[in-house]
mmCIF file of C-alpha atoms in Angstrom:
data_model
loop_
_atom_site.group_PDB
_atom_site.id
_atom_site.type_symbol
_atom_site.label_atom_id
_atom_site.label_comp_id
_atom_site.label_asym_id
_atom_site.label_seq_id
_atom_site.Cartn_x
_atom_site.Cartn_y
_atom_site.Cartn_z
ATOM 1 C CA MET A 1 -87.712 -59.109 -221.152
ATOM 2 C CA ALA A 2 -86.026 -55.766 -220.559
ATOM 3 C CA GLY A 3 -86.764 -56.107 -216.855
ATOM 4 C CA LEU A 4 -87.121 -52.357 -216.314
ATOM 5 C CA SER A 5 -89.124 -51.337 -213.276
ATOM 6 C CA ILE A 6 -91.770 -48.634 -213.546
ATOM 7 C CA LYS A 7 -89.454 -46.272 -211.671
ATOM 8 C CA ALA A 8 -86.596 -46.944 -214.081
ATOM 9 C CA ALA A 9 -88.825 -46.602 -217.126
ATOM 10 C CA LYS A 10 -90.206 -43.291 -215.845
ATOM 11 C CA ASN A 11 -86.637 -41.987 -215.529
ATOM 12 C CA TYR A 12 -86.209 -42.605 -219.257
ATOM 13 C CA PHE A 13 -89.634 -41.714 -220.617
ATOM 14 C CA GLY A 14 -91.542 -39.734 -217.989
ATOM 15 C CA SER A 15 -94.995 -40.699 -216.756
ATOM 16 C CA LEU A 16 -96.244 -44.022 -218.135
ATOM 17 C CA GLU A 17 -99.375 -44.524 -216.043
ATOM 18 C CA ARG A 18 -101.733 -43.019 -218.613
ATOM 19 C CA LEU A 19 -100.215 -45.037 -221.432
ATOM 20 C CA GLU A 20 -100.550 -48.270 -219.481
ATOM 21 C CA ALA A 21 -104.112 -47.402 -218.454
ATOM 22 C CA GLU A 22 -104.930 -46.606 -222.119
ATOM 23 C CA THR A 23 -106.915 -43.525 -221.127
ATOM 24 C CA GLY A 24 -108.230 -41.081 -223.671
ATOM 25 C CA LYS A 25 -105.760 -38.475 -222.480
ATOM 26 C CA ALA A 26 -102.755 -40.706 -223.172
ATOM 27 C CA LYS A 27 -100.799 -39.449 -226.167
ATOM 28 C CA LEU A 28 -97.725 -41.132 -227.551
ATOM 29 C CA THR A 29 -95.823 -38.995 -230.030
ATOM 30 C CA PRO A 30 -93.722 -40.663 -232.730
ATOM 31 C CA THR A 31 -90.564 -39.237 -231.143
ATOM 32 C CA LYS A 32 -91.366 -40.709 -227.752
ATOM 33 C CA ALA A 33 -92.442 -44.026 -229.272
ATOM 34 C CA ILE A 34 -89.118 -44.392 -231.086
ATOM 35 C CA LYS A 35 -87.200 -43.456 -227.931
ATOM 36 C CA MET A 36 -89.063 -46.083 -225.916
ATOM 37 C CA ALA A 37 -88.626 -48.756 -228.581
ATOM 38 C CA ARG A 38 -84.895 -48.119 -228.904
ATOM 39 C CA THR A 39 -84.361 -48.138 -225.122
ATOM 40 C CA TYR A 40 -86.247 -51.382 -224.584
ATOM 41 C CA ASN A 41 -84.505 -52.931 -227.583
ATOM 42 C CA LEU A 42 -81.120 -51.908 -226.142
ATOM 43 C CA TYR A 43 -81.818 -53.608 -222.816
ATOM 44 C CA ILE A 44 -83.356 -56.718 -224.356
ATOM 45 C CA SER A 45 -80.514 -57.157 -226.862
ATOM 46 C CA SER A 46 -77.893 -56.624 -224.162
ATOM 47 C CA THR A 47 -79.574 -59.195 -221.926
ATOM 48 C CA ILE A 48 -79.712 -61.872 -224.614
ATOM 49 C CA VAL A 49 -76.325 -61.240 -226.245
ATOM 50 C CA ASN A 50 -74.402 -61.030 -222.982
ATOM 51 C CA SER A 51 -76.073 -63.993 -221.281
ATOM 52 C CA THR A 52 -75.073 -67.619 -221.710
ATOM 53 C CA ASN A 53 -77.970 -69.919 -222.595
ATOM 54 C CA TRP A 54 -80.574 -67.239 -221.930
ATOM 55 C CA THR A 55 -84.099 -68.642 -221.668
ATOM 56 C CA LEU A 56 -87.563 -67.248 -221.205
ATOM 57 C CA GLU A 57 -87.434 -68.649 -217.683
ATOM 58 C CA ASN A 58 -84.567 -66.239 -216.993
ATOM 59 C CA GLY A 59 -86.850 -63.427 -218.084
ATOM 60 C CA HIS A 60 -89.599 -64.643 -215.763
ATOM 61 C CA ARG A 61 -87.206 -64.592 -212.821
ATOM 62 C CA THR A 62 -86.140 -61.039 -213.703
ATOM 63 C CA ILE A 63 -89.759 -59.908 -213.758
ATOM 64 C CA LEU A 64 -90.426 -61.487 -210.355
ATOM 65 C CA ALA A 65 -87.322 -59.846 -208.899
ATOM 66 C CA THR A 66 -88.393 -56.463 -210.272
ATOM 67 C CA MET A 67 -91.902 -56.919 -208.877
ATOM 68 C CA GLY A 68 -90.423 -57.805 -205.494
ATOM 69 C CA ILE A 69 -88.326 -54.644 -205.390
ATOM 70 C CA THR A 70 -91.338 -52.527 -206.408
ATOM 71 C CA LEU A 71 -93.607 -54.102 -203.792
ATOM 72 C CA ASP A 72 -90.927 -53.694 -201.136
ATOM 73 C CA GLY A 73 -90.718 -49.969 -201.834
ATOM 74 C CA THR A 74 -94.515 -49.671 -201.853
ATOM 75 C CA MET A 75 -94.841 -51.368 -198.479
ATOM 76 C CA ARG A 76 -92.062 -49.250 -196.938
ATOM 77 C CA ASN A 77 -93.911 -46.121 -198.061
ATOM 78 C CA LYS A 78 -97.179 -47.555 -196.755
ATOM 79 C CA VAL A 79 -95.593 -47.808 -193.314
ATOM 80 C CA GLY A 80 -95.012 -44.064 -193.526
ATOM 81 C CA VAL A 81 -98.644 -43.322 -194.369
ATOM 82 C CA ILE A 82 -99.902 -45.506 -191.512
ATOM 83 C CA ALA A 83 -97.447 -43.912 -189.084
ATOM 84 C CA GLU A 84 -98.537 -40.408 -190.093
ATOM 85 C CA ASP A 85 -102.195 -41.262 -189.431
ATOM 86 C CA ARG A 86 -101.289 -42.875 -186.111
ATOM 87 C CA ILE A 87 -99.298 -39.852 -184.929
ATOM 88 C CA ARG A 88 -102.146 -37.491 -185.758
ATOM 89 C CA GLY A 89 -104.584 -39.752 -183.931
ATOM 90 C CA MET A 90 -102.218 -39.923 -180.961
ATOM 91 C CA VAL A 91 -102.034 -36.111 -180.747
ATOM 92 C CA VAL A 92 -105.822 -35.763 -180.888
ATOM 93 C CA GLU A 93 -106.265 -38.425 -178.197
ATOM 94 C CA TRP A 94 -103.757 -36.641 -175.957
ATOM 95 C CA ILE A 95 -105.399 -33.210 -176.182
ATOM 96 C CA ILE A 96 -108.832 -34.728 -175.525
ATOM 97 C CA GLU A 97 -107.529 -36.562 -172.457
ATOM 98 C CA ARG A 98 -106.029 -33.294 -171.121
ATOM 99 C CA GLY A 99 -109.214 -31.310 -171.738
ATOM 100 C CA LEU A 100 -107.486 -28.977 -174.193
ATOM 101 C CA LEU A 101 -109.895 -29.381 -177.118
ATOM 102 C CA LEU A 102 -112.594 -26.738 -177.565
ATOM 103 C CA GLU A 103 -113.811 -27.401 -181.105
ATOM 104 C CA PRO A 104 -114.927 -29.677 -182.635
ATOM 105 C CA GLN A 105 -116.421 -31.512 -179.698
ATOM 106 C CA LEU A 106 -115.012 -35.052 -179.844
ATOM 107 C CA GLN A 107 -114.919 -37.956 -177.421
ATOM 108 C CA LEU A 108 -112.203 -40.606 -177.223
ATOM 109 C CA ASP A 109 -114.671 -43.403 -177.933
ATOM 110 C CA GLN A 110 -116.205 -41.494 -180.846
ATOM 111 C CA LEU A 111 -113.172 -40.442 -182.857
ATOM 112 C CA PRO A 112 -113.955 -40.624 -186.582
ATOM 113 C CA GLU A 113 -111.706 -42.642 -188.876
ATOM 114 C CA LEU A 114 -111.131 -39.508 -190.946
ATOM 115 C CA LEU A 115 -110.070 -36.795 -188.530
ATOM 116 C CA PRO A 116 -111.056 -33.138 -189.012
ATOM 117 C CA LYS A 117 -108.413 -30.809 -190.420
ATOM 118 C CA ILE A 118 -108.711 -27.957 -187.932
ATOM 119 C CA PHE A 119 -108.899 -28.039 -184.128
ATOM 120 C CA LYS A 120 -109.425 -25.114 -181.778
ATOM 121 C CA LEU A 121 -107.526 -25.606 -178.513
ATOM 122 C CA LYS A 122 -107.347 -23.702 -175.251
ATOM 123 C CA GLY A 123 -104.928 -20.800 -175.013
ATOM 124 C CA GLY A 124 -105.906 -19.419 -178.413
ATOM 125 C CA VAL A 125 -104.151 -22.278 -180.233
ATOM 126 C CA LEU A 126 -105.303 -23.452 -183.656
ATOM 127 C CA MET A 127 -104.023 -26.895 -184.701
ATOM 128 C CA GLU A 128 -104.220 -27.794 -188.388
ATOM 129 C CA PHE A 129 -103.549 -31.041 -190.275
ATOM 130 C CA SER A 130 -102.367 -30.609 -193.865
ATOM 131 C CA SER A 131 -99.837 -31.996 -196.320
ATOM 132 C CA GLU A 132 -97.192 -29.276 -195.830
ATOM 133 C CA PRO A 133 -96.623 -29.161 -192.936
ATOM 134 C CA ASP A 134 -98.245 -32.274 -191.523
ATOM 135 C CA ILE A 135 -99.245 -30.504 -188.295
ATOM 136 C CA SER A 136 -99.079 -26.782 -187.567
ATOM 137 C CA PHE A 137 -99.887 -24.776 -184.436
ATOM 138 C CA THR A 138 -100.878 -21.116 -184.620
ATOM 139 C CA GLN A 139 -101.393 -19.093 -181.444
ATOM 140 C CA ASN A 140 -102.965 -15.638 -181.587
ATOM 141 C CA ASP A 141 -102.246 -15.485 -185.334
ATOM 142 C CA GLU A 142 -98.557 -16.368 -184.840
ATOM 143 C CA LEU A 143 -97.107 -19.630 -186.158
ATOM 144 C CA LYS A 144 -95.582 -21.228 -183.071
ATOM 145 C CA ALA A 145 -94.723 -24.795 -184.132
ATOM 146 C CA ILE A 146 -94.869 -27.265 -186.990
ATOM 147 C CA VAL A 147 -94.419 -31.027 -187.027
ATOM 148 C CA GLU A 148 -93.214 -32.912 -190.103
ATOM 149 C CA ILE A 149 -93.871 -36.678 -190.111
ATOM 150 C CA LYS A 150 -91.786 -38.831 -192.453
ATOM 151 C CA GLY A 151 -92.440 -42.450 -191.568
ATOM 152 C CA GLY A 152 -90.759 -44.191 -194.506
ATOM 153 C CA ILE A 153 -88.316 -46.837 -193.265
ATOM 154 C CA ASP A 154 -86.153 -47.167 -196.381
ATOM 155 C CA PRO A 155 -82.712 -45.738 -195.438
ATOM 156 C CA ALA A 156 -81.999 -44.947 -199.092
ATOM 157 C CA GLY A 157 -84.779 -42.362 -199.111
ATOM 158 C CA ALA A 158 -84.015 -40.757 -195.743
ATOM 159 C CA LEU A 159 -82.304 -37.677 -197.200
ATOM 160 C CA GLU A 160 -85.002 -37.195 -199.821
ATOM 161 C CA ARG A 161 -87.742 -37.276 -197.189
ATOM 162 C CA TYR A 162 -85.900 -34.784 -195.011
ATOM 163 C CA GLY A 163 -85.381 -32.551 -198.036
ATOM 164 C CA ALA A 164 -89.146 -32.363 -198.492
ATOM 165 C CA ALA A 165 -89.636 -31.545 -194.804
ATOM 166 C CA LYS A 166 -86.870 -28.948 -194.897
ATOM 167 C CA LYS A 167 -88.890 -26.812 -197.324
ATOM 168 C CA SER A 168 -91.672 -26.601 -194.752
ATOM 169 C CA PHE A 169 -89.199 -25.738 -192.002
ATOM 170 C CA GLU A 170 -87.624 -22.955 -194.038
ATOM 171 C CA HIS A 171 -91.023 -21.525 -194.937
ATOM 172 C CA ALA A 172 -92.116 -21.648 -191.295
ATOM 173 C CA VAL A 173 -89.021 -19.807 -190.067
ATOM 174 C CA ARG A 174 -89.484 -17.124 -192.728
ATOM 175 C CA HIS A 175 -93.105 -16.744 -191.633
ATOM 176 C CA SER A 176 -92.260 -16.624 -187.914
ATOM 177 C CA SER A 177 -88.742 -16.461 -186.507
ATOM 178 C CA ARG A 178 -89.967 -17.936 -183.206
ATOM 179 C CA CYS A 179 -91.516 -21.020 -184.783
ATOM 180 C CA ARG A 180 -90.113 -24.313 -183.433
ATOM 181 C CA ASN A 181 -89.774 -27.206 -185.881
ATOM 182 C CA PHE A 182 -90.145 -30.870 -184.946
ATOM 183 C CA TYR A 183 -89.058 -33.706 -187.226
ATOM 184 C CA LEU A 184 -90.488 -37.208 -186.736
ATOM 185 C CA GLY A 185 -88.677 -39.751 -188.912
ATOM 186 C CA GLY A 186 -88.945 -43.482 -189.467
ATOM 187 C CA VAL A 187 -85.189 -43.847 -189.887
ATOM 188 C CA PHE A 188 -82.176 -41.657 -189.079
ATOM 189 C CA THR A 189 -78.947 -42.370 -190.955
ATOM 190 C CA PRO A 190 -75.635 -40.789 -189.825
ATOM 191 C CA GLU A 191 -75.648 -38.517 -192.882
ATOM 192 C CA LEU A 192 -79.239 -37.444 -192.228
ATOM 193 C CA GLN A 193 -78.403 -36.549 -188.635
ATOM 194 C CA ARG A 194 -75.373 -34.590 -189.832
ATOM 195 C CA ARG A 195 -77.546 -32.617 -192.268
ATOM 196 C CA ILE A 196 -80.127 -31.865 -189.584
ATOM 197 C CA ASP A 197 -77.433 -30.670 -187.172
ATOM 198 C CA ALA A 198 -75.835 -28.508 -189.859
ATOM 199 C CA ASP A 199 -79.119 -26.904 -191.006
ATOM 200 C CA ARG A 200 -80.109 -25.918 -187.462
ATOM 201 C CA LEU A 201 -83.727 -25.659 -188.560
ATOM 202 C CA VAL A 202 -85.049 -28.438 -186.336
ATOM 203 C CA GLU A 203 -85.694 -27.925 -182.642
ATOM 204 C CA LYS A 204 -86.179 -31.611 -181.822
ATOM 205 C CA THR A 205 -86.067 -34.915 -183.711
ATOM 206 C CA TYR A 206 -87.859 -38.101 -182.719
ATOM 207 C CA ASN A 207 -87.739 -41.631 -184.055
ATOM 208 C CA LEU A 208 -91.296 -42.209 -185.138
ATOM 209 C CA ILE A 209 -91.380 -45.930 -184.372
ATOM 210 C CA ALA A 210 -89.964 -45.357 -180.877
ATOM 211 C CA LEU A 211 -92.426 -42.521 -180.306
ATOM 212 C CA LEU A 212 -95.358 -44.818 -180.971
ATOM 213 C CA SER A 213 -94.071 -47.542 -178.667
ATOM 214 C CA ASP A 214 -92.311 -45.699 -175.833
ATOM 215 C CA GLU A 215 -94.577 -43.921 -173.342
ATOM 216 C CA ARG A 216 -91.664 -41.991 -171.824
ATOM 217 C CA LEU A 217 -90.659 -40.612 -175.214
ATOM 218 C CA ARG A 218 -94.244 -39.639 -175.967
ATOM 219 C CA SER A 219 -94.414 -37.700 -172.705
ATOM 220 C CA GLU A 220 -91.205 -35.892 -173.614
ATOM 221 C CA PHE A 221 -92.569 -34.994 -177.063
ATOM 222 C CA PHE A 222 -95.882 -33.682 -175.742
ATOM 223 C CA ASN A 223 -94.104 -31.768 -172.972
ATOM 224 C CA GLU A 224 -91.812 -30.069 -175.516
ATOM 225 C CA LEU A 225 -94.742 -29.209 -177.774
ATOM 226 C CA PHE A 226 -97.567 -28.235 -175.443
ATOM 227 C CA HIS A 227 -95.643 -27.005 -172.377
ATOM 228 C CA HIS A 228 -92.354 -25.478 -173.516
ATOM 229 C CA THR A 229 -93.558 -24.256 -176.939
ATOM 230 C CA LEU A 230 -97.288 -23.520 -176.721
ATOM 231 C CA ARG A 231 -97.452 -23.142 -172.932
ATOM 232 C CA ILE A 232 -101.021 -24.386 -172.611
ATOM 233 C CA VAL A 233 -100.266 -27.158 -170.080
#
């Protein structure tokens, strides 16, 4: 009846997953229980008192609307996860096609669904997949380049996603002043582009969706990364 989404409820009460799952680790203190009860009561009372001819059917519609918003956000984030996996696969395919991969020994028609984390390339380059950054390139023990992949397509979260990537960029520059940072994003708002330009941490930005679909743009990206930065092609 309150119609609060999980995200909204977590803003008021913190993590609720354990309480909803009824795990043994879930603990609800009297203070938190009263806070939750009062908050839900406030929303429910406001809904009923301030609505004309409120019915349970109204409540059902609110729940469906809330579920729709939640599912929409989940699917937008899922696009980002899929895009990240596709970009990593695309990079591995490219280096195999160019004969740049030394270890592990992989063939295009035998690529595993779960890719290895570390790849040894020609020219003394070590490529690593991790969470922060998404892809890093070390050459002769020097960090030469990192790639951050943020494939979420919700414009409202564009600045938040860049903020997470920015931490990796700042850390990389502190580690190696010659490191070049690449940002692959699912959506670029005017404010996001302004922030990127002002920070001057990013060497190149690419629209992730366009990168996956435009062969010319892919060639430009690989040329920037493997020719101009790593100089192994």
